[in-house]
Amino acid sequence: MIYFDNAATTPLDPEVREAMLPYLHEFGNPSSKYYPIAERAKEAVQAARNSVAELLGCDAEEVIFTSGATESNNMIIKGVADAFWGSGKNFVTSAAEHSSILEVANYLQTKGIRVELVNVDAAGHVNMEQLRQLITQNEPPLLISIMWGNNEVGSLNDIATISSLSKQYNIPFHTDATQVLGKVPVCLADLPIQYVSISSHKIHGPKGIGAAIIRKDELGIRPRLSPLIHGGGQEFDLRSGTLNVPAIVGFGKAAEVAKRDLTINQNHIASLESYLTAKLKEHFESIVTFNSPSSNKLPGIVNVRFKGIHNELLIKKLAPYVAVSSGSACSSSKPSHVLSSIGCSLDEIRSSIRISLSKFNTIEEIEKFIGILRG
Ligand code: PMP
């Protein structure tokens, strides 16, 4: 089977699998002390924390392991909101965010926090003028959360400009970087971003592990943030619970490999994407329209609509041979809010599919896919 649903999840890298295997036997708790299996587990977690920090260009102590980006998004937004409860401040995010941001925004609204949604343009990029107005309004927001790369259409937001603007007005800034990790270079040391969410299974690591990056200020102090999960005080008192050592080791290895191979993968995926879009244009010119932007985008996510075709029927028909999707796996039962936010009609949404590529895909697979589509 050809796997073209890498924005939903990626296959485990064999190097990652190898790295994880010993820790399925080594069962020590990294929070225990003195005896060797505990100390070895602690060292393995520290090495993984270092690798994740290196991929992001931040300090290892800024990496808080969580169960994935959904938890990180919940932890950061609810944690900041909780710390500033009753301040009357609002929360600013965009209309094209992942459901784990938008559903948290809905929850905050039920607790009396006003939410301002920034629109996106037809290419899926946030409206900078509207965002600037919200940043410079009289009462600054408690937090701004704008995704780095969109999971359905691949639009890349100008996070450097948005984070600098937020800093200028002293507003904490969060970005969901789940889709950009390992696909575009990220160096948090150069950017005034306080909070970042990431996930291991989008970079060929295991599922159920990710991180919330919580940056320290110039004095080395972490910002005020209430934990989502209270307990034994693991992860610098910010996320309690016994650490999942095999998953953390796998995430660390995936981050190391992603950093090592970033340029090669970026080029490979970008050339696969150019080939795919050229072939789609060549063979389906009269019915094909791209929902993904042509510039300022992540390599590897191609959202395309086929006039007159029902996406669910197409995906089902392709399923024995090729895995593609109609959009986010996390809201697959509803018509895409992302496509709606970029101006697609319901009919257009229902004829759109997302093809998402990874480093493991090949030109031959694209040729086969085009052959299958041509029937
Ligand atoms: N944010 C974005 C942009 C995503 O693409 C995803 C995964 N679909 C998530 C958050 C949630 O990540 P996880 O599966 O690790 O909870």
CSV table of C-alpha atoms and ligand atoms in Angstrom, one decimal:
chain,number,residue,atom,x,y,z
A,1,MET,CA,0.0,0.0,0.0
A,2,ILE,CA,1.1,3.5,-0.8
A,3,TYR,CA,1.0,5.7,2.3
A,4,PHE,CA,0.2,9.4,1.5
A,5,ASP,CA,-1.4,10.4,4.8
A,6,ASN,CA,1.7,11.6,6.6
A,7,ALA,CA,0.1,14.7,8.0
A,8,ALA,CA,-2.1,12.3,10.0
A,9,THR,CA,0.8,10.3,11.3
A,10,THR,CA,4.1,8.9,10.0
A,11,PRO,CA,5.6,5.4,9.9
A,12,LEU,CA,8.1,4.7,12.7
A,13,ASP,CA,11.6,5.1,11.5
A,14,PRO,CA,13.6,1.8,11.8
A,15,GLU,CA,16.4,3.8,13.6
A,16,VAL,CA,13.8,5.0,16.1
A,17,ARG,CA,12.5,1.4,16.7
A,18,GLU,CA,16.1,0.2,17.3
A,19,ALA,CA,16.7,2.9,19.9
A,20,MET,CA,13.4,2.2,21.7
A,21,LEU,CA,13.8,-1.6,22.0
A,22,PRO,CA,16.2,-1.8,24.9
A,23,TYR,CA,13.8,0.4,27.0
A,24,LEU,CA,11.0,-2.1,26.6
A,25,HIS,CA,13.2,-4.4,28.8
A,26,GLU,CA,14.9,-1.7,30.9
A,27,PHE,CA,11.9,-0.8,33.2
A,28,GLY,CA,13.5,1.5,35.7
A,29,ASN,CA,11.6,4.6,36.8
A,30,PRO,CA,13.7,7.7,35.9
A,31,SER,CA,12.4,9.5,39.0
A,32,SER,CA,13.8,6.7,41.3
A,33,LYS,CA,17.3,7.1,42.6
A,34,TYR,CA,20.8,5.4,42.9
A,35,TYR,CA,20.3,1.9,41.5
A,36,PRO,CA,21.5,1.4,37.9
A,37,ILE,CA,18.2,0.8,36.0
A,38,ALA,CA,16.8,4.0,37.4
A,39,GLU,CA,19.9,6.0,36.7
A,40,ARG,CA,20.1,4.6,33.2
A,41,ALA,CA,16.5,5.6,32.6
A,42,LYS,CA,17.2,9.1,33.9
A,43,GLU,CA,20.2,9.4,31.5
A,44,ALA,CA,18.1,8.1,28.6
A,45,VAL,CA,15.4,10.7,29.3
A,46,GLN,CA,18.0,13.4,29.6
A,47,ALA,CA,19.6,12.5,26.3
A,48,ALA,CA,16.2,12.5,24.6
A,49,ARG,CA,15.5,15.9,26.1
A,50,ASN,CA,18.8,17.2,24.7
A,51,SER,CA,18.0,15.9,21.2
A,52,VAL,CA,14.5,17.5,21.1
A,53,ALA,CA,16.0,20.8,22.4
A,54,GLU,CA,18.7,20.6,19.7
A,55,LEU,CA,16.1,20.2,17.0
A,56,LEU,CA,14.3,23.3,18.2
A,57,GLY,CA,17.2,25.4,19.2
A,58,CYS,CA,16.1,25.8,22.8
A,59,ASP,CA,17.4,24.7,26.3
A,60,ALA,CA,16.8,21.1,27.4
A,61,GLU,CA,15.1,22.4,30.5
A,62,GLU,CA,12.5,24.1,28.3
A,63,VAL,CA,11.3,20.8,27.0
A,64,ILE,CA,8.3,19.4,29.0
A,65,PHE,CA,7.3,15.9,27.8
A,66,THR,CA,3.6,15.4,27.3
A,67,SER,CA,1.4,12.8,25.6
A,68,GLY,CA,1.4,14.8,22.3
A,69,ALA,CA,0.5,18.1,20.8
A,70,THR,CA,-3.2,17.9,21.8
A,71,GLU,CA,-2.1,17.8,25.4
A,72,SER,CA,0.5,20.5,24.9
A,73,ASN,CA,-2.0,22.8,23.3
A,74,ASN,CA,-4.4,22.2,26.2
A,75,MET,CA,-1.8,22.5,28.8
A,76,ILE,CA,-0.4,25.8,27.5
A,77,ILE,CA,-3.6,27.6,26.7
A,78,LYS,CA,-5.5,26.4,29.8
A,79,GLY,CA,-2.4,26.9,31.9
A,80,VAL,CA,-1.9,30.5,30.9
A,81,ALA,CA,-5.7,31.3,31.1
A,82,ASP,CA,-5.8,29.8,34.6
A,83,ALA,CA,-2.9,31.9,35.7
A,84,PHE,CA,-4.6,35.1,34.5
A,85,TRP,CA,-8.2,34.1,35.3
A,86,GLY,CA,-10.5,37.1,36.1
A,87,SER,CA,-8.1,39.6,34.5
A,88,GLY,CA,-10.7,40.3,31.8
A,89,LYS,CA,-8.2,39.7,29.1
A,90,ASN,CA,-9.1,37.8,25.9
A,91,PHE,CA,-7.5,35.0,24.0
A,92,VAL,CA,-6.5,35.4,20.3
A,93,THR,CA,-6.1,32.6,17.9
A,94,SER,CA,-6.9,31.9,14.2
A,95,ALA,CA,-9.9,30.3,12.4
A,96,ALA,CA,-7.7,27.6,10.7
A,97,GLU,CA,-6.1,26.1,13.9
A,98,HIS,CA,-6.2,22.4,14.8
A,99,SER,CA,-9.3,21.3,16.8
A,100,SER,CA,-7.1,21.0,19.9
A,101,ILE,CA,-6.8,24.8,19.9
A,102,LEU,CA,-10.3,25.7,18.7
A,103,GLU,CA,-12.0,23.4,21.2
A,104,VAL,CA,-9.9,24.8,24.0
A,105,ALA,CA,-11.0,28.3,22.8
A,106,ASN,CA,-14.6,27.1,23.0
A,107,TYR,CA,-14.0,25.8,26.5
A,108,LEU,CA,-12.5,29.1,27.6
A,109,GLN,CA,-15.5,30.9,26.3
A,110,THR,CA,-17.8,28.8,28.6
A,111,LYS,CA,-15.6,30.1,31.5
A,112,GLY,CA,-16.1,33.7,30.5
A,113,ILE,CA,-12.9,34.4,28.5
A,114,ARG,CA,-13.6,36.2,25.3
A,115,VAL,CA,-12.0,34.6,22.2
A,116,GLU,CA,-11.0,36.6,19.1
A,117,LEU,CA,-10.5,34.6,15.9
A,118,VAL,CA,-8.2,36.0,13.3
A,119,ASN,CA,-9.3,35.2,9.7
A,120,VAL,CA,-7.0,33.5,7.2
A,121,ASP,CA,-6.8,34.5,3.5
A,122,ALA,CA,-7.5,32.2,0.5
A,123,ALA,CA,-4.0,30.7,0.9
A,124,GLY,CA,-4.5,29.9,4.6
A,125,HIS,CA,-2.2,32.6,6.0
A,126,VAL,CA,-3.4,34.7,8.9
A,127,ASN,CA,-4.7,38.2,8.2
A,128,MET,CA,-1.8,40.2,9.5
A,129,GLU,CA,-3.7,43.5,9.6
A,130,GLN,CA,-6.5,42.0,11.7
A,131,LEU,CA,-3.9,40.4,14.0
A,132,ARG,CA,-2.0,43.7,14.4
A,133,GLN,CA,-5.2,45.4,15.4
A,134,LEU,CA,-5.9,42.8,18.1
A,135,ILE,CA,-2.3,43.0,19.4
A,136,THR,CA,-2.4,46.8,19.6
A,137,GLN,CA,-5.9,47.2,21.1
A,138,ASN,CA,-6.2,48.8,24.5
A,139,GLU,CA,-6.5,45.6,26.6
A,140,PRO,CA,-3.7,43.3,25.4
A,141,PRO,CA,-4.7,39.6,25.1
A,142,LEU,CA,-3.7,37.1,27.7
A,143,LEU,CA,-2.2,34.9,25.0
A,144,ILE,CA,-1.9,34.7,21.2
A,145,SER,CA,-1.8,31.3,19.6
A,146,ILE,CA,-1.1,31.0,15.9
A,147,MET,CA,-0.1,27.8,14.2
A,148,TRP,CA,3.2,27.7,12.4
A,149,GLY,CA,2.2,25.3,9.6
A,150,ASN,CA,-1.3,24.3,8.7
A,151,ASN,CA,-2.1,20.5,8.9
A,152,GLU,CA,-4.7,20.5,6.1
A,153,VAL,CA,-3.4,22.9,3.4
A,154,GLY,CA,0.2,23.4,4.5
A,155,SER,CA,0.2,27.2,4.7
A,156,LEU,CA,3.2,28.6,6.7
A,157,ASN,CA,2.5,31.6,8.9
A,158,ASP,CA,5.1,34.4,9.4
A,159,ILE,CA,5.9,33.4,12.9
A,160,ALA,CA,9.0,35.6,13.1
A,161,THR,CA,6.9,38.7,12.5
A,162,ILE,CA,4.0,37.7,14.7
A,163,SER,CA,6.2,36.7,17.6
A,164,SER,CA,8.2,39.9,17.4
A,165,LEU,CA,5.0,42.0,17.3
A,166,SER,CA,3.7,40.1,20.4
A,167,LYS,CA,6.9,40.7,22.2
A,168,GLN,CA,6.8,44.4,21.4
A,169,TYR,CA,3.4,44.6,23.1
A,170,ASN,CA,4.4,42.2,25.9
A,171,ILE,CA,1.9,39.6,25.0
A,172,PRO,CA,2.8,35.9,25.5
A,173,PHE,CA,2.9,34.0,22.3
A,174,HIS,CA,2.2,30.3,21.5
A,175,THR,CA,2.6,28.4,18.3
A,176,ASP,CA,1.5,24.9,17.4
A,177,ALA,CA,4.6,23.7,15.5
A,178,THR,CA,3.4,20.1,15.1
A,179,GLN,CA,3.5,20.0,11.3
A,180,VAL,CA,6.6,22.1,10.8
A,181,LEU,CA,8.9,20.0,13.0
A,182,GLY,CA,11.6,18.3,10.9
A,183,LYS,CA,10.2,19.9,7.7
A,184,VAL,CA,11.5,23.5,8.1
A,185,PRO,CA,14.4,24.7,10.2
A,186,VAL,CA,13.3,26.0,13.6
A,187,CYS,CA,15.6,28.0,15.9
A,188,LEU,CA,13.8,29.2,19.0
A,189,ALA,CA,17.0,30.9,20.2
A,190,ASP,CA,16.4,33.5,17.5
A,191,LEU,CA,12.7,34.0,18.1
A,192,PRO,CA,10.7,35.6,21.0
A,193,ILE,CA,8.3,32.7,21.3
A,194,GLN,CA,7.3,31.6,24.9
A,195,TYR,CA,5.3,28.4,24.1
A,196,VAL,CA,5.5,25.7,21.4
A,197,SER,CA,3.6,22.5,21.0
A,198,ILE,CA,5.1,19.5,19.1
A,199,SER,CA,4.4,15.8,18.6
A,200,SER,CA,6.7,12.8,18.0
A,201,HIS,CA,4.5,10.8,15.7
A,202,LYS,CA,4.6,13.4,12.9
A,203,ILE,CA,8.4,13.0,12.7
A,204,HIS,CA,8.6,9.2,12.4
A,205,GLY,CA,8.6,8.7,16.2
A,206,PRO,CA,6.1,6.8,18.4
A,207,LYS,CA,2.6,8.0,19.2
A,208,GLY,CA,1.5,9.2,22.6
A,209,ILE,CA,4.5,11.4,23.2
A,210,GLY,CA,5.2,15.0,22.5
A,211,ALA,CA,6.3,18.1,24.2
A,212,ALA,CA,5.3,21.5,25.4
A,213,ILE,CA,8.2,23.9,25.0
A,214,ILE,CA,8.0,26.5,27.8
A,215,ARG,CA,10.7,29.1,27.3
A,216,LYS,CA,12.5,30.8,30.2
A,217,ASP,CA,12.9,34.6,30.3
A,218,GLU,CA,16.3,36.5,30.2
A,219,LEU,CA,16.7,35.8,34.0
A,220,GLY,CA,16.1,32.0,33.5
A,221,ILE,CA,12.6,32.1,35.0
A,222,ARG,CA,9.7,30.2,33.6
A,223,PRO,CA,6.5,32.1,32.9
A,224,ARG,CA,3.5,31.6,35.1
A,225,LEU,CA,1.6,28.5,34.0
A,226,SER,CA,-0.8,26.3,35.9
A,227,PRO,CA,-0.2,22.5,35.3
A,228,LEU,CA,-2.9,20.5,33.5
A,229,ILE,CA,-1.9,17.4,35.4
A,230,HIS,CA,-1.0,17.6,39.1
A,231,GLY,CA,0.8,14.9,41.0
A,232,GLY,CA,4.3,13.8,41.8
A,233,GLY,CA,6.0,16.9,40.3
A,234,GLN,CA,7.7,15.3,37.3
A,235,GLU,CA,8.7,17.5,34.4
A,236,PHE,CA,9.8,20.5,36.6
A,237,ASP,CA,6.4,20.4,38.4
A,238,LEU,CA,4.6,21.2,35.2
A,239,ARG,CA,3.4,17.7,34.1
A,240,SER,CA,3.1,15.0,36.6
A,241,GLY,CA,3.1,11.3,35.9
A,242,THR,CA,5.7,8.5,35.6
A,243,LEU,CA,7.6,9.2,32.4
A,244,ASN,CA,7.1,6.9,29.4
A,245,VAL,CA,10.8,6.1,28.9
A,246,PRO,CA,10.6,4.0,25.7
A,247,ALA,CA,8.4,6.6,24.0
A,248,ILE,CA,10.6,9.5,25.2
A,249,VAL,CA,13.7,7.7,23.9
A,250,GLY,CA,12.0,7.1,20.5
A,251,PHE,CA,11.0,10.8,20.3
A,252,GLY,CA,14.6,11.8,21.1
A,253,LYS,CA,15.9,9.5,18.4
A,254,ALA,CA,13.3,10.8,15.9
A,255,ALA,CA,14.4,14.4,16.7
A,256,GLU,CA,18.1,13.5,16.3
A,257,VAL,CA,17.4,11.9,12.9
A,258,ALA,CA,15.1,14.8,11.8
A,259,LYS,CA,17.8,17.3,12.6
A,260,ARG,CA,20.6,15.3,10.9
A,261,ASP,CA,18.6,14.8,7.7
A,262,LEU,CA,16.6,18.0,7.6
A,263,THR,CA,18.0,19.4,4.4
A,264,ILE,CA,18.0,16.1,2.5
A,265,ASN,CA,14.4,15.4,3.6
A,266,GLN,CA,13.2,19.0,2.8
A,267,ASN,CA,14.6,18.7,-0.7
A,268,HIS,CA,13.4,15.2,-1.3
A,269,ILE,CA,9.8,16.0,-0.1
A,270,ALA,CA,9.8,19.3,-2.1
A,271,SER,CA,10.8,17.5,-5.3
A,272,LEU,CA,8.2,14.8,-4.7
A,273,GLU,CA,5.6,17.5,-4.3
A,274,SER,CA,6.6,19.4,-7.5
A,275,TYR,CA,6.4,16.1,-9.4
A,276,LEU,CA,3.0,15.3,-7.9
A,277,THR,CA,1.5,18.7,-8.6
A,278,ALA,CA,2.9,18.7,-12.2
A,279,LYS,CA,1.4,15.2,-12.8
A,280,LEU,CA,-2.0,16.2,-11.4
A,281,LYS,CA,-2.1,19.3,-13.6
A,282,GLU,CA,-0.9,17.3,-16.7
A,283,HIS,CA,-3.6,14.5,-16.3
A,284,PHE,CA,-6.5,16.3,-14.7
A,285,GLU,CA,-6.1,19.9,-15.9
A,286,SER,CA,-9.8,20.5,-16.6
A,287,ILE,CA,-11.1,19.3,-13.1
A,288,VAL,CA,-8.2,20.0,-10.7
A,289,THR,CA,-7.8,23.0,-8.4
A,290,PHE,CA,-5.2,23.3,-5.6
A,291,ASN,CA,-6.4,24.5,-2.1
A,292,SER,CA,-2.8,24.6,-0.9
A,293,PRO,CA,-0.9,27.8,-1.4
A,294,SER,CA,1.9,27.9,-4.0
A,295,SER,CA,4.3,29.7,-1.8
A,296,ASN,CA,5.0,30.1,1.9
A,297,LYS,CA,4.0,26.5,2.5
A,298,LEU,CA,5.3,23.4,4.1
A,299,PRO,CA,6.8,20.8,1.8
A,300,GLY,CA,4.7,17.7,1.4
A,301,ILE,CA,1.1,18.7,2.0
A,302,VAL,CA,-1.0,19.0,-1.2
A,303,ASN,CA,-4.7,19.7,-0.7
A,304,VAL,CA,-6.5,19.4,-4.0
A,305,ARG,CA,-10.1,19.4,-5.3
A,306,PHE,CA,-11.4,17.4,-8.2
A,307,LYS,CA,-14.5,19.0,-9.7
A,308,GLY,CA,-17.5,16.7,-9.7
A,309,ILE,CA,-15.9,14.0,-7.5
A,310,HIS,CA,-17.1,13.1,-4.0
A,311,ASN,CA,-14.0,13.0,-1.7
A,312,GLU,CA,-15.2,10.3,0.7
A,313,LEU,CA,-16.1,8.0,-2.3
A,314,LEU,CA,-12.7,8.6,-3.9
A,315,ILE,CA,-10.8,8.0,-0.6
A,316,LYS,CA,-12.7,4.8,0.0
A,317,LYS,CA,-12.1,3.6,-3.6
A,318,LEU,CA,-8.4,4.3,-3.3
A,319,ALA,CA,-8.1,2.8,0.2
A,320,PRO,CA,-6.9,-0.7,-0.8
A,321,TYR,CA,-4.0,0.8,-2.7
A,322,VAL,CA,-3.3,4.3,-1.5
A,323,ALA,CA,-3.9,6.0,1.9
A,324,VAL,CA,-5.0,9.7,1.5
A,325,SER,CA,-7.6,11.7,3.6
A,326,SER,CA,-10.2,14.4,3.4
A,327,GLY,CA,-8.3,16.4,6.0
A,328,SER,CA,-7.5,16.3,9.7
A,329,ALA,CA,-7.8,12.8,11.3
A,330,CYS,CA,-8.9,14.6,14.4
A,331,SER,CA,-12.1,16.0,12.9
A,332,SER,CA,-12.7,13.6,10.1
A,333,SER,CA,-16.5,13.3,10.6
A,334,LYS,CA,-17.1,17.0,9.9
A,335,PRO,CA,-16.6,19.1,6.8
A,336,SER,CA,-13.2,20.8,7.1
A,337,HIS,CA,-13.3,24.1,9.0
A,338,VAL,CA,-9.9,24.9,7.5
A,339,LEU,CA,-11.1,24.7,3.9
A,340,SER,CA,-14.2,26.7,4.9
A,341,SER,CA,-11.9,29.3,6.5
A,342,ILE,CA,-10.0,29.8,3.2
A,343,GLY,CA,-13.3,30.4,1.4
A,344,CYS,CA,-14.2,26.9,0.0
A,345,SER,CA,-17.9,26.2,-0.4
A,346,LEU,CA,-19.4,23.0,1.0
A,347,ASP,CA,-19.4,21.5,-2.5
A,348,GLU,CA,-15.7,22.4,-2.9
A,349,ILE,CA,-14.9,20.9,0.5
A,350,ARG,CA,-16.7,17.7,-0.4
A,351,SER,CA,-14.5,17.3,-3.5
A,352,SER,CA,-11.2,17.9,-1.8
A,353,ILE,CA,-8.6,15.5,-0.6
A,354,ARG,CA,-5.3,15.9,1.2
A,355,ILE,CA,-2.2,14.1,0.0
A,356,SER,CA,0.7,14.3,2.5
A,357,LEU,CA,4.2,13.0,1.7
A,358,SER,CA,7.1,11.9,3.8
A,359,LYS,CA,10.8,11.1,3.4
A,360,PHE,CA,9.9,7.5,2.8
A,361,ASN,CA,7.8,8.2,-0.3
A,362,THR,CA,9.2,7.9,-3.8
A,363,ILE,CA,8.6,9.1,-7.4
A,364,GLU,CA,7.6,5.6,-8.3
A,365,GLU,CA,4.8,5.7,-5.7
A,366,ILE,CA,3.5,9.0,-7.2
A,367,GLU,CA,3.5,7.5,-10.7
A,368,LYS,CA,1.5,4.5,-9.4
A,369,PHE,CA,-0.9,6.8,-7.6
A,370,ILE,CA,-1.5,8.8,-10.8
A,371,GLY,CA,-2.0,5.6,-12.7
A,372,ILE,CA,-4.6,4.4,-10.2
A,373,LEU,CA,-6.4,7.8,-10.3
A,374,ARG,CA,-6.5,7.6,-14.1
A,375,GLY,CA,-8.2,4.2,-13.6
B,1,PMP,N1,-1.8,20.2,16.0
B,1,PMP,C1,-1.6,20.0,14.7
B,1,PMP,C2,-1.4,21.1,13.7
B,1,PMP,C3,-1.7,18.6,14.2
B,1,PMP,O1,-1.6,18.4,12.9
B,1,PMP,C4,-2.0,17.6,15.2
B,1,PMP,C5,-2.1,16.2,14.7
B,1,PMP,N2,-3.2,16.0,13.8
B,1,PMP,C6,-2.1,17.9,16.5
B,1,PMP,C7,-2.0,19.3,16.9
B,1,PMP,C8,-2.4,16.9,17.6
B,1,PMP,O2,-1.3,16.1,17.8
B,1,PMP,P1,-1.3,14.8,18.6
B,1,PMP,O3,-1.8,13.7,17.7
B,1,PMP,O4,0.1,14.6,19.1
B,1,PMP,O5,-2.2,15.0,19.8
